[in-house]
Coordinates of C-alpha atoms in Angstrom, one line a residue:
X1 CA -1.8 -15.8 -7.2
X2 CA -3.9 -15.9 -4.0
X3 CA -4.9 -19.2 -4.5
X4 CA -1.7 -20.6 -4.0
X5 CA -1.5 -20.0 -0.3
X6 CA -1.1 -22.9 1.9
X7 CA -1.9 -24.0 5.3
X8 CA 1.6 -24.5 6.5
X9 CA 3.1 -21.4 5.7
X10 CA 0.1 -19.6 6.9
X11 CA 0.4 -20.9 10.4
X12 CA 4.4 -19.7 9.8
X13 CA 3.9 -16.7 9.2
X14 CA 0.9 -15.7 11.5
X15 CA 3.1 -17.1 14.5
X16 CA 4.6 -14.0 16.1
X17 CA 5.9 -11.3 13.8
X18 CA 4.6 -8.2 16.1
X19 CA 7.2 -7.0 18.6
X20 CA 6.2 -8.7 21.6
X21 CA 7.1 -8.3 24.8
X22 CA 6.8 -11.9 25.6
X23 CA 10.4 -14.0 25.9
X24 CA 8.8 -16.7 24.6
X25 CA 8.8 -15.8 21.1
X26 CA 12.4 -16.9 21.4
X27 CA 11.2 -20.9 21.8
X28 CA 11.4 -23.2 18.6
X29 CA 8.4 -26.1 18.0
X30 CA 9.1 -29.2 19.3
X31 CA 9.4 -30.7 15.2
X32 CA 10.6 -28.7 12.8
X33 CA 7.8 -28.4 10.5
X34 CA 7.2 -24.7 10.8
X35 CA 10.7 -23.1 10.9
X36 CA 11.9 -20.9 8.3
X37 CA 14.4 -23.6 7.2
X38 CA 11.5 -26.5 6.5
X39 CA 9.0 -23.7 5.3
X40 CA 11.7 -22.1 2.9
X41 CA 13.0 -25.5 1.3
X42 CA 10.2 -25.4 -1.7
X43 CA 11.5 -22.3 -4.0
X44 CA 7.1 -22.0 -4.6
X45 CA 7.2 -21.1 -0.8
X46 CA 8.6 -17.4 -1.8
X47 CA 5.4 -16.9 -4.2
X48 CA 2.7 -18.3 -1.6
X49 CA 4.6 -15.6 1.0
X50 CA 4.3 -12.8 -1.3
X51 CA 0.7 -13.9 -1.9
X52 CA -0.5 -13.3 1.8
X53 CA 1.2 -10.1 1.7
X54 CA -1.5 -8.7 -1.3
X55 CA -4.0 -10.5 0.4
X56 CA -3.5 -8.5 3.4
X57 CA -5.1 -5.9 1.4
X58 CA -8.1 -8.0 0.7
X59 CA -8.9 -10.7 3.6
X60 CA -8.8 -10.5 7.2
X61 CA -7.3 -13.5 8.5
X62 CA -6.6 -17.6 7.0
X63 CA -10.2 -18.4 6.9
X64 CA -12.5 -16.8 4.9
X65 CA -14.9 -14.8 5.8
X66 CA -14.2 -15.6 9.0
X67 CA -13.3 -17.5 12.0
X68 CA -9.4 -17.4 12.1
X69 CA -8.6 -13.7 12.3
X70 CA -5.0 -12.1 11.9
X71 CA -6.1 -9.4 14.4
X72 CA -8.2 -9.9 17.6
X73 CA -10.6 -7.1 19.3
X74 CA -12.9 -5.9 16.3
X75 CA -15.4 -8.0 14.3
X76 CA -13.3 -9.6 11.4
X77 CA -15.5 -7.8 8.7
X78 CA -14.4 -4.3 10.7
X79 CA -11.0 -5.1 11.3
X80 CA -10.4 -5.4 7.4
X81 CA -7.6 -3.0 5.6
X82 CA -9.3 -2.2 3.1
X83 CA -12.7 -1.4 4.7
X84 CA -11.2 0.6 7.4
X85 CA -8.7 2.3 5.1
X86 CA -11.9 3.5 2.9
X87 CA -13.4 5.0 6.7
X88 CA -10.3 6.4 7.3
X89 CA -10.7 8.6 3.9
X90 CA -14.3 9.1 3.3
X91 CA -16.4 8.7 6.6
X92 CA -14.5 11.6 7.5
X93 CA -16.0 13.9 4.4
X94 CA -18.5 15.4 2.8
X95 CA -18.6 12.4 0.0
X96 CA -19.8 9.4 2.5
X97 CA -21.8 8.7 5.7
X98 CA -22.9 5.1 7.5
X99 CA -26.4 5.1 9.2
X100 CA -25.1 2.3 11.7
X101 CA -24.3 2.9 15.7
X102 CA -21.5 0.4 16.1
X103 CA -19.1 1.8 18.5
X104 CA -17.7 4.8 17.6
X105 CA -18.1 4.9 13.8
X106 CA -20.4 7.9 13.8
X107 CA -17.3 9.9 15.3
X108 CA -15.5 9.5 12.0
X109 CA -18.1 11.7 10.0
X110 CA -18.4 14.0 13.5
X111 CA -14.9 14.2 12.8
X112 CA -14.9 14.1 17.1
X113 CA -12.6 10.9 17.6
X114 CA -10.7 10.5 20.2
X115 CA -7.5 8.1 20.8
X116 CA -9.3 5.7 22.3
X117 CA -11.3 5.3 18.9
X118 CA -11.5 1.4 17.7
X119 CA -11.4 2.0 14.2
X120 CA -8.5 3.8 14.0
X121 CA -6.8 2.1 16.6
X122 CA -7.7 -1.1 14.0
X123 CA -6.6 0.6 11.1
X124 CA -3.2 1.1 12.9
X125 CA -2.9 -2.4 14.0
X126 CA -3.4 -3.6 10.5
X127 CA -1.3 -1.6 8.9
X128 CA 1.6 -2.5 11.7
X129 CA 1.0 -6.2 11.0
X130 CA 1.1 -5.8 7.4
X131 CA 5.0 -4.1 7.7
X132 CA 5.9 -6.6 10.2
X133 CA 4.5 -9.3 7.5
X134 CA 6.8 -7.8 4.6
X135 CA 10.0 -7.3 7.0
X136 CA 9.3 -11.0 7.4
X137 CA 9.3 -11.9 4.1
X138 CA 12.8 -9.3 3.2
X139 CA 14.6 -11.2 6.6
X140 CA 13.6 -14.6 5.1
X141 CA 14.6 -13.7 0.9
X142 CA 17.8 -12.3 1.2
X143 CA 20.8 -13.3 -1.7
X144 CA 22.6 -14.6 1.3
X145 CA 19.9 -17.0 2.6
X146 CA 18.7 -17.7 -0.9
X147 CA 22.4 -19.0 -1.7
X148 CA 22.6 -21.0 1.0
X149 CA 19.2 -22.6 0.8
X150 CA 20.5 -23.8 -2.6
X151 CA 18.1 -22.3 -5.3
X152 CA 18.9 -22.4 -8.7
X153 CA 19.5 -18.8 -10.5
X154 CA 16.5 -18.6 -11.8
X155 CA 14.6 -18.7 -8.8
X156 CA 16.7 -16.4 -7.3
X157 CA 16.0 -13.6 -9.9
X158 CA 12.6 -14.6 -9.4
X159 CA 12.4 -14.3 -5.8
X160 CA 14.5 -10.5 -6.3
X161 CA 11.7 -9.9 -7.9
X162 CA 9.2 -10.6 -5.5
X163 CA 11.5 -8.3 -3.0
X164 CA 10.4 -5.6 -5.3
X165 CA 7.2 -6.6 -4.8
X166 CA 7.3 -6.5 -1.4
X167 CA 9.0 -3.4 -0.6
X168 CA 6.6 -1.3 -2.4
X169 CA 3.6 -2.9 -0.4
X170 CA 5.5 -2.1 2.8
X171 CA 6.0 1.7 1.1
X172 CA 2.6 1.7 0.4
X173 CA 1.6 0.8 4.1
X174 CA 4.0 3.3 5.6
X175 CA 2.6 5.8 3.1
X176 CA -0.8 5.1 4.8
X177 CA 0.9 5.3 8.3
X178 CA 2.9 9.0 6.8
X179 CA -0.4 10.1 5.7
X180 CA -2.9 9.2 8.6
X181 CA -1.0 9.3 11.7
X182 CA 2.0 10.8 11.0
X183 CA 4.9 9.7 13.6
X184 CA 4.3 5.9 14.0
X185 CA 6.5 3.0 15.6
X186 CA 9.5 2.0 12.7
X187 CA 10.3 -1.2 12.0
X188 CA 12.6 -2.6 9.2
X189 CA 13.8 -6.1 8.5
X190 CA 17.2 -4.8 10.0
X191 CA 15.5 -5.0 13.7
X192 CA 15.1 -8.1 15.5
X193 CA 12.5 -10.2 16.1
X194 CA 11.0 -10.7 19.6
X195 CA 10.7 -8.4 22.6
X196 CA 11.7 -4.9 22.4
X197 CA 9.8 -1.3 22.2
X198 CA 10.4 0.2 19.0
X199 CA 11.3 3.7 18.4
X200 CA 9.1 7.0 17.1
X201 CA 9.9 7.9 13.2
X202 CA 9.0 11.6 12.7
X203 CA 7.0 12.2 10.0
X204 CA 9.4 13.8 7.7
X205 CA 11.8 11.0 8.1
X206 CA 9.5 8.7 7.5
X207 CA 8.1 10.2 4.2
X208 CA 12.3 10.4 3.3
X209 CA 12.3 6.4 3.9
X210 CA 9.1 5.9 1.6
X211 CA 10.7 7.8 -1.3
X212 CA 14.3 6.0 -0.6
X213 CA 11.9 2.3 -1.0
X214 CA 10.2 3.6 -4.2
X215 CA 13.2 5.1 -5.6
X216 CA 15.5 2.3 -5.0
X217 CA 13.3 -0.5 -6.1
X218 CA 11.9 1.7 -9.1
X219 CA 14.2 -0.3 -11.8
X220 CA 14.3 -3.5 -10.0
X221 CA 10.6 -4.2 -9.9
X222 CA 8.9 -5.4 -13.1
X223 CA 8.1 -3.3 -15.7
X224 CA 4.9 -0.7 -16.4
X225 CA 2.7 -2.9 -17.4
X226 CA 3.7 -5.9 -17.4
X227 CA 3.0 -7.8 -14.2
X228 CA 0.1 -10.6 -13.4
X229 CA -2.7 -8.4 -12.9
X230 CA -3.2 -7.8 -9.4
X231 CA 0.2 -7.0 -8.7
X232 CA 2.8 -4.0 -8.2
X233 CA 5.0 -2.8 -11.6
X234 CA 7.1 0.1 -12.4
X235 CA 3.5 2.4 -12.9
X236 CA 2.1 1.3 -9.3
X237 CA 6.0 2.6 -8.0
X238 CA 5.7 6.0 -9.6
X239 CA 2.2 6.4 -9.2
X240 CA 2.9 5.9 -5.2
X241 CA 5.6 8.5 -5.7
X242 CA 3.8 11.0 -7.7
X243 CA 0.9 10.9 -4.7
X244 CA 4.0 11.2 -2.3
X245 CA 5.6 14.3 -3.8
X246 CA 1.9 16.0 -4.6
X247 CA 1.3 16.0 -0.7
X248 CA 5.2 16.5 0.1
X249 CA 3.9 20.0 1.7
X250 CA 1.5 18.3 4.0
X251 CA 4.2 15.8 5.0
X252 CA 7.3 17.9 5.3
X253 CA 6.3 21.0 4.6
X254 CA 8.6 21.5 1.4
X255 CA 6.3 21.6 -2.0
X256 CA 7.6 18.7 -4.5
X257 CA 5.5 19.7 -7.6
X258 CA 7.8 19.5 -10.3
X259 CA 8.6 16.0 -9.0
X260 CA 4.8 14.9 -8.9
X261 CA 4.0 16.0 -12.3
X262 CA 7.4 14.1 -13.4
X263 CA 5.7 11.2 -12.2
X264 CA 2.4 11.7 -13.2
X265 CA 3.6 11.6 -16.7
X266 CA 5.9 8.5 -16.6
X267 CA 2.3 6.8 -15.4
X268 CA 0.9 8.8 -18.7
X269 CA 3.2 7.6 -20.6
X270 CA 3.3 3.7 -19.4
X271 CA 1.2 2.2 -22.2
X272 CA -2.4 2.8 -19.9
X273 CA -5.6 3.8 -21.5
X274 CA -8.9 5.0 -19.9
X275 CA -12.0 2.4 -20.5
X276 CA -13.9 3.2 -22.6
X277 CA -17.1 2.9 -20.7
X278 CA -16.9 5.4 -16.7
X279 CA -18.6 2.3 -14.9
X280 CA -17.0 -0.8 -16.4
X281 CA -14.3 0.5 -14.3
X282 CA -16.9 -0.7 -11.1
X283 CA -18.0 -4.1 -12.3
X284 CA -17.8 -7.4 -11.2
X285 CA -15.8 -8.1 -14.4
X286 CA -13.5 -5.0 -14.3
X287 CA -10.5 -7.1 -14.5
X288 CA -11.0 -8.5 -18.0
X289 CA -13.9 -5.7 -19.2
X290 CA -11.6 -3.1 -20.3
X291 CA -11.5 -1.3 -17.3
X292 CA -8.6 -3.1 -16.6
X293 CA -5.9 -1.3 -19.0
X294 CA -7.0 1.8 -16.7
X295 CA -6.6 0.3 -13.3
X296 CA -3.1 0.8 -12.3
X297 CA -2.7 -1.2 -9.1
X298 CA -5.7 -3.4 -8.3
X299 CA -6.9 -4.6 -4.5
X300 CA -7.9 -8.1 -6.5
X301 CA -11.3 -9.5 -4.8
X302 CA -13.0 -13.1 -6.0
X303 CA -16.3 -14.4 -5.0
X304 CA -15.2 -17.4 -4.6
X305 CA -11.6 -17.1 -2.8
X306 CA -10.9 -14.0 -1.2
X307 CA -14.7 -13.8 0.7
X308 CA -14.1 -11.2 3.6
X309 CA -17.6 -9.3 5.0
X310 CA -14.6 -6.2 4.7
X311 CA -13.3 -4.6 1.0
X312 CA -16.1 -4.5 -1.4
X313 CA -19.0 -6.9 0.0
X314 CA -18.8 -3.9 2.6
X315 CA -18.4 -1.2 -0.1
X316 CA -21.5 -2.7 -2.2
X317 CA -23.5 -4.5 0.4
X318 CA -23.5 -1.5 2.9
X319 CA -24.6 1.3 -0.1
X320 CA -27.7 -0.8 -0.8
X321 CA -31.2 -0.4 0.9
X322 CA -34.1 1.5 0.8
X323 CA -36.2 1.1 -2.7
X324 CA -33.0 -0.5 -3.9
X325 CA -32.6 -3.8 -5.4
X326 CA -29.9 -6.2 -3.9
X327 CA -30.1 -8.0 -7.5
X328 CA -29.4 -5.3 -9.7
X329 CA -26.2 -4.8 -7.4
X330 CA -25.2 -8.6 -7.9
X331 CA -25.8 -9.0 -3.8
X332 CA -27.9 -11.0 -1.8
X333 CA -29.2 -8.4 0.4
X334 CA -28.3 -4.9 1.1
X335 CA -27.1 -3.8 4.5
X336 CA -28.7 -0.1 4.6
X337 CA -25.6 2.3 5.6
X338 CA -23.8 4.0 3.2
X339 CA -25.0 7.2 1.6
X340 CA -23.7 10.6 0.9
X341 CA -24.1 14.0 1.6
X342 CA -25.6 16.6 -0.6
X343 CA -22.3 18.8 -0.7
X344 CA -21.2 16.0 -3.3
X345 CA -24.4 16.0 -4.9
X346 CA -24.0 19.9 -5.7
X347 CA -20.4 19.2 -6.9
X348 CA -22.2 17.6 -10.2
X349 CA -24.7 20.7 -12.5
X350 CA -28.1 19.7 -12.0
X351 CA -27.2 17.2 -9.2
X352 CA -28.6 13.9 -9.2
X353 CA -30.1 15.1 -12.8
X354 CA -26.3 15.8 -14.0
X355 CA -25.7 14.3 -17.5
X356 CA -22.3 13.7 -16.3
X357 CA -22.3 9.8 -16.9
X358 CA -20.3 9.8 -13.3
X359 CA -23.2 11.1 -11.2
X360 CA -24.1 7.4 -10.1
X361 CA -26.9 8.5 -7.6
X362 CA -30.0 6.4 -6.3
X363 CA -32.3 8.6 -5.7
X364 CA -36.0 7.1 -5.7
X365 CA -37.3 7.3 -1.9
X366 CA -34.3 9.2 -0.5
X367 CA -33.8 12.6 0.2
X368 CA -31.2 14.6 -0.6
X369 CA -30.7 16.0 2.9
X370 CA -30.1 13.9 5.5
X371 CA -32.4 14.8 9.0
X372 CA -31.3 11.6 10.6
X373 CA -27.6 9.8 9.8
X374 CA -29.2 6.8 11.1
X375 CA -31.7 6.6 8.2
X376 CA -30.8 5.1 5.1
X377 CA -33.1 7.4 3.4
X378 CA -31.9 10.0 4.4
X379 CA -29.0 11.3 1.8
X380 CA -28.8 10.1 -1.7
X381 CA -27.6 6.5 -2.0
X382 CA -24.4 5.9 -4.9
X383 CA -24.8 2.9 -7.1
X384 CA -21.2 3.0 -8.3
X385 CA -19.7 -0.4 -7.1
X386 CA -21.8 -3.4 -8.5
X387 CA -21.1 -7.2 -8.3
X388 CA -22.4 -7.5 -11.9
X389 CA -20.8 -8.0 -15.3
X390 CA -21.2 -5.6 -18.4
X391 CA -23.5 -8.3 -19.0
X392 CA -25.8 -8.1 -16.1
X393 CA -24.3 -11.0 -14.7
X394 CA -23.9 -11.7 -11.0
X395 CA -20.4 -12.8 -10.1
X396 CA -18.9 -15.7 -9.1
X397 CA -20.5 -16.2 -5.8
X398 CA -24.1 -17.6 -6.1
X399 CA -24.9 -16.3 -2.8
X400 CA -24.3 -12.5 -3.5
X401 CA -22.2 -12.4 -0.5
X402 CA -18.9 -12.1 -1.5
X403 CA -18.1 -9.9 -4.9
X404 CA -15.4 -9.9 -7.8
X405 CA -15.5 -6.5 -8.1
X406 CA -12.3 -5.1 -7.8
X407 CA -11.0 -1.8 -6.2
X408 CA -9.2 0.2 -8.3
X409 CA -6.7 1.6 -5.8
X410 CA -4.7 3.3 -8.8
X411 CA -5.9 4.2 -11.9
X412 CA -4.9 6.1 -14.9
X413 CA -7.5 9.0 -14.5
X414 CA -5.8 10.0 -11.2
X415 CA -2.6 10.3 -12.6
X416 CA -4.3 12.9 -15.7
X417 CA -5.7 14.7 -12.7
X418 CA -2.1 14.7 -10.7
X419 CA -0.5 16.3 -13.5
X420 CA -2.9 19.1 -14.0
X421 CA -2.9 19.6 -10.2
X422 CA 0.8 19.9 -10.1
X423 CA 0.7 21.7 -13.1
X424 CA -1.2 24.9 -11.3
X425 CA 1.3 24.5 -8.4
X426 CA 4.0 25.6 -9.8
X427 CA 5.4 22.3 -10.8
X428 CA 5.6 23.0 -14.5
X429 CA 4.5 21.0 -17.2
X430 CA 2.3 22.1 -20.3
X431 CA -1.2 24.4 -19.9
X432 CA -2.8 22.6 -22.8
X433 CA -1.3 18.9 -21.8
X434 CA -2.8 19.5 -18.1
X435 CA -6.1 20.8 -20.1
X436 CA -6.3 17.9 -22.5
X437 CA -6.0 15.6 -19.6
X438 CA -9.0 17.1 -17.8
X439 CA -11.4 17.1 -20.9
X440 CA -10.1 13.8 -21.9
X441 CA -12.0 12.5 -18.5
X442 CA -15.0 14.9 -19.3
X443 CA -15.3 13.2 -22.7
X444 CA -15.6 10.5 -21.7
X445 CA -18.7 10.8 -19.0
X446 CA -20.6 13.4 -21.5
X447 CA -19.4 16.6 -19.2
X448 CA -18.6 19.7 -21.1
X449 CA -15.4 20.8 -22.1
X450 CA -13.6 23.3 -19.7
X451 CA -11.6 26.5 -21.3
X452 CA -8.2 27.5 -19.7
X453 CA -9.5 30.0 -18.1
X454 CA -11.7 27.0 -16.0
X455 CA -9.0 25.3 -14.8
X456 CA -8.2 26.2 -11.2
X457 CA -7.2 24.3 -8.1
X458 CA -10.3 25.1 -6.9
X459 CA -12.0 23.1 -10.3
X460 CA -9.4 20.4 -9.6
X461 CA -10.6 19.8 -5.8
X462 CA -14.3 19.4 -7.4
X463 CA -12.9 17.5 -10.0
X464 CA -11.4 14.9 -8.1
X465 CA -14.3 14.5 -6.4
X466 CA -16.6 13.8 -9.4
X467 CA -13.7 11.6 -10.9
X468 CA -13.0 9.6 -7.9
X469 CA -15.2 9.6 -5.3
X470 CA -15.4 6.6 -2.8
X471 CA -12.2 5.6 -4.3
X472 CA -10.7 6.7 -1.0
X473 CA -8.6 9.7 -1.9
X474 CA -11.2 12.2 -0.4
X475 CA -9.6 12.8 3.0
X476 CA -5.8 13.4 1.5
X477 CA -7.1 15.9 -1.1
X478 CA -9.3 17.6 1.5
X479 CA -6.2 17.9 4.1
X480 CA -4.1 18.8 0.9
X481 CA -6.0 21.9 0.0
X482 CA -6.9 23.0 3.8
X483 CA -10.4 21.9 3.6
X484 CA -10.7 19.1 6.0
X485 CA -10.6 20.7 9.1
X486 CA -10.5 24.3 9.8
X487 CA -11.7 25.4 6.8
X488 CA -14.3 22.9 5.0
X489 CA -18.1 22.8 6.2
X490 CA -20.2 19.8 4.6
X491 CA -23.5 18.2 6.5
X492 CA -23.0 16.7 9.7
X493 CA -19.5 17.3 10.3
X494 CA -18.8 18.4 13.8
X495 CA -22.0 16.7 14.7
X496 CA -24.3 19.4 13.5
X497 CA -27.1 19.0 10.6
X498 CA -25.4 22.0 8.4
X499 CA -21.7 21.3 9.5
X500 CA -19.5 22.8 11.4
X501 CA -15.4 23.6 11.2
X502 CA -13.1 21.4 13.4
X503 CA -9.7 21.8 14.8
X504 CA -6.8 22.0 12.7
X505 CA -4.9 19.0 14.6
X506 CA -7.5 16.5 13.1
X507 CA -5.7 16.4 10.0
X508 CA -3.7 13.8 11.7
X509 CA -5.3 10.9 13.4
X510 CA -4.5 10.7 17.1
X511 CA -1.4 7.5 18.0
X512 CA -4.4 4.9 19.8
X513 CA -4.0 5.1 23.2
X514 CA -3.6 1.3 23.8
X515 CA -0.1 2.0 21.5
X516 CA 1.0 4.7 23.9
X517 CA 0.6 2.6 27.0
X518 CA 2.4 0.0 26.0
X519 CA 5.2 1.6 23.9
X520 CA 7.3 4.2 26.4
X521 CA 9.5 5.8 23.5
X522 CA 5.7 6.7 21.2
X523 CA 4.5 11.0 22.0
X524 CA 0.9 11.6 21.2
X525 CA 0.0 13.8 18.0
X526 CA -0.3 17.1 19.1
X527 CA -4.2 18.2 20.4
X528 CA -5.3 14.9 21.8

């Protein structure tokens, strides 16, 4: 679907959507070549809309890799959502570090940002312009407009469709504004467009309006399994619920178990089946390899037309160096960063050794402590994410810049371990089913079996970790179960060698500053 985009309704809808305090957003072209009523007059125009909106999640501006950026003030390759949605959750823990000085990235893992921080100021940024995008695109599809623009029924049912579509990507981004900052700007397709200041949502209201978006659209959106790949169904909605209502006590400080495992088991039950094989699921060709009746909801990537230096060249590029070899990981080169920290290592028996098939560690000429952050050997490298086919194949991209591999942003094996969390909270459910889920993952990687008596919250925190690391879940499950702040200690956090505890109030990342000076009705999160 992303290759459908074109030029013309690119330059539409990059023209102005952020709320502006410039008058002139109110002035028409001189022709009428980019209006809504020109742009809107081919019923294909709907489909090449909704297509920028997933891309969002996979490029960072009209021209890749780069050179026409949707955001200004951080290299393009930073400013990606992905790529600084996956620093948001794991640079902050004890599953990833970066060797690099680039501005303030090494505060992340210090876990000593401030609001003046650009990566989190960028993450912000891009997540506002990716709601203002979809309110866009919900102003522009109504029936009413639809009607009088004179499509046929059929396209109409189509394009209600794609409304589905694009309401849960806008949940989806306001559940990364709920879970990250908290109390951000609000902005619907009901506000205007042009110059005013918006208003402050609480963070309990806003958690109320994701759940209203996901429940409302949960019948009107395609069915589980049953969409193009790469795009939102009925399982992607209630697997974006069920991780709502498991961190409902974080958000709003009522517990929403039963509701989570309720979830969790309509995702069960949707017809998805774990691959086969744990690292297909990682591969260059995990959208056709088997891995993809696992994956859930998809952030699609293609060598050869979504290239970004953000998403996974950054995720597979940046965990390569050392005695590693670029080729094996289907890249050109390897950028030396990314490594983790031993407190993962020790999560797997025996370590690096583990014969868990899911301990993907590279560990010839690195050392499992890390002395230095800034050298790559320092830590054991992961060889999870790979540009390469079950074949051995690179993909797409002769260069080895730009990947195919695909980030599974959802996937079934979270959903197994959502149940048996919710399960031990209270939220009902079956012993034995939440069991069976568990060991049906360990099966599969060659991990022993686990009795009842095994299965704890604690196990379930470790778990997830061994499951889904660098999957970008780390930072929510760490906040969920009081470890990420005041509690947790892993290497280098708080900016000392055997880690340190931090402040409670980091469990929320600080409203950037450069919001709060420009926005008068915006409050800072408490502590910064």
């Amino acid at each position: 679907m992303l290759k459908t985009l074109k030029p013309f309704l690119i330059l539409f809808i990059s023209a102005g959507f952020f709320w502006s305090c410039e008058d002139d957003l109110d002035l028409q072209p001189e022709d009428n070549r980019l209006t809504a009523e020109t742009t809107f007059e081919d019923p294909e125009s709907y489909k090449q809309f909704l297509a920028k909106l997933y891309a969002g999640l996979a490029v960072s501006g009209q021209e890749g890799p780069a050179g026409d950026p949707d955001l200004i003030g951080l290299d393009e390759g930073f400013s990606q959502y992905l790529r600084l949605y996956w620093s948001m959750q794991e640079l902050t823990t004890d599953e990833a570090v970066i060797g690099w000085n680039d501005g303030t990235i090494q505060d992340l893992h210090a876990q000593n940002w401030t609001a003046g921080n650009e990566f989190i100021r960028t993450m912000y940024s891009r997540i506002m312009y990716q709601v203002a995008l979809t309110n866009e695109f919900l102003r522009q599809s109504t029936p009413e407009l639809l009607e009088s623009r004179g499509l046929a029924s059929e396209e109409r049912e189509n394009v209600a469709r794609y409304r589905a579509e694009a309401r849960f990507l806008r949940a989806l981004h306001y559940y990364h504004a709920l879970d990250l900052f908290g109390n951000v700007p609000f902005v619907t397709e009901e506000d205007p467009v042009g110059a005013f200041l918006p208003q402050q949502i609480q963070r309990p209201e806003l958690y109320d309006f994701v759940e209203s978006e996901l429940l409302a659209i949960e019948n009107d959106i395609v069915a589980a399994n049953s969409n193009e790949y790469g795009r939102a169904d009925q399982a992607a909605v209630w697997m974006l619920l069920s991780k709502l209502y498991l961190n409902a006590e974080v958000y709003t400080g009522e517990g929403r178990y039963a509701d989570a495992l309720n979830y969790s088991e309509k995702v069960i039950n949707a017809n998805y089946t774990l691959a086969d094989n744990y690292q297909n699921l990682f591969l260059a060709d995990n959208d056709s390899n088997g891995a993809q009746t696992e994956v859930i909801f998809p952030i699609a990537f293609d060598g050869q037309q979504t290239q970004s230096y953000g998403g996974m060249a950054f995720i597979i590029h940046a965990a390569v160096g050392g005695d590693m070899e670029p080729e094996d990981f289907g890249v050109s080169s390897g950028w030396a960063g990314l490594r983790t920290t031993a407190a993962l290592v020790d999560k797997f028996p025996n370590g690096a050794e583990s014969e868990d098939e899911r301990a993907l560690f590279f560990t010839e000429g690195q050392t499992k402590e890390i002395d230095e952050i800034s050298s790559f050997n320092d830590g054991f490298a992961i060889a999870k994410f790979k540009n390469v086919t079950v074949d051995g194949e690179w993909g797409s991209d002769d260069t080895g810049e730009f990947p195919d591999t695909d980030f599974p942003m959802f996937r079934l094996a979270d959903a197994y371990l959502m149940y048996a969390e919710a399960h031990l909270r209270g939220g009902g459910g079956s012993q034995s089913a939440a069991l069976g889920y568990v060991n049906e993952l360990r099966e599969r990687v060659d991990a022993d079996q686990i009795g009842g008596s095994d299965l704890s919250l604690d196990f379930i925190l470790d778990e997830r970790a061994r499951e889904l690391y660098w999957e970008a879940h780390r930072r929510t499950d760490l906040i969920r179960f009081n470890q990420f702040t005041e509690n947790g200690i892993w290497p280098w956090k708080g900016d000392v060698p055997q880690g340190a505890t931090t402040q409670s109030y980091r469990d929320l990342m600080p409203i950037p500053a450069s919001d709060l000076g420009v926005n008068t009705n915006l409050e800072q999160n408490p502590g910064y």
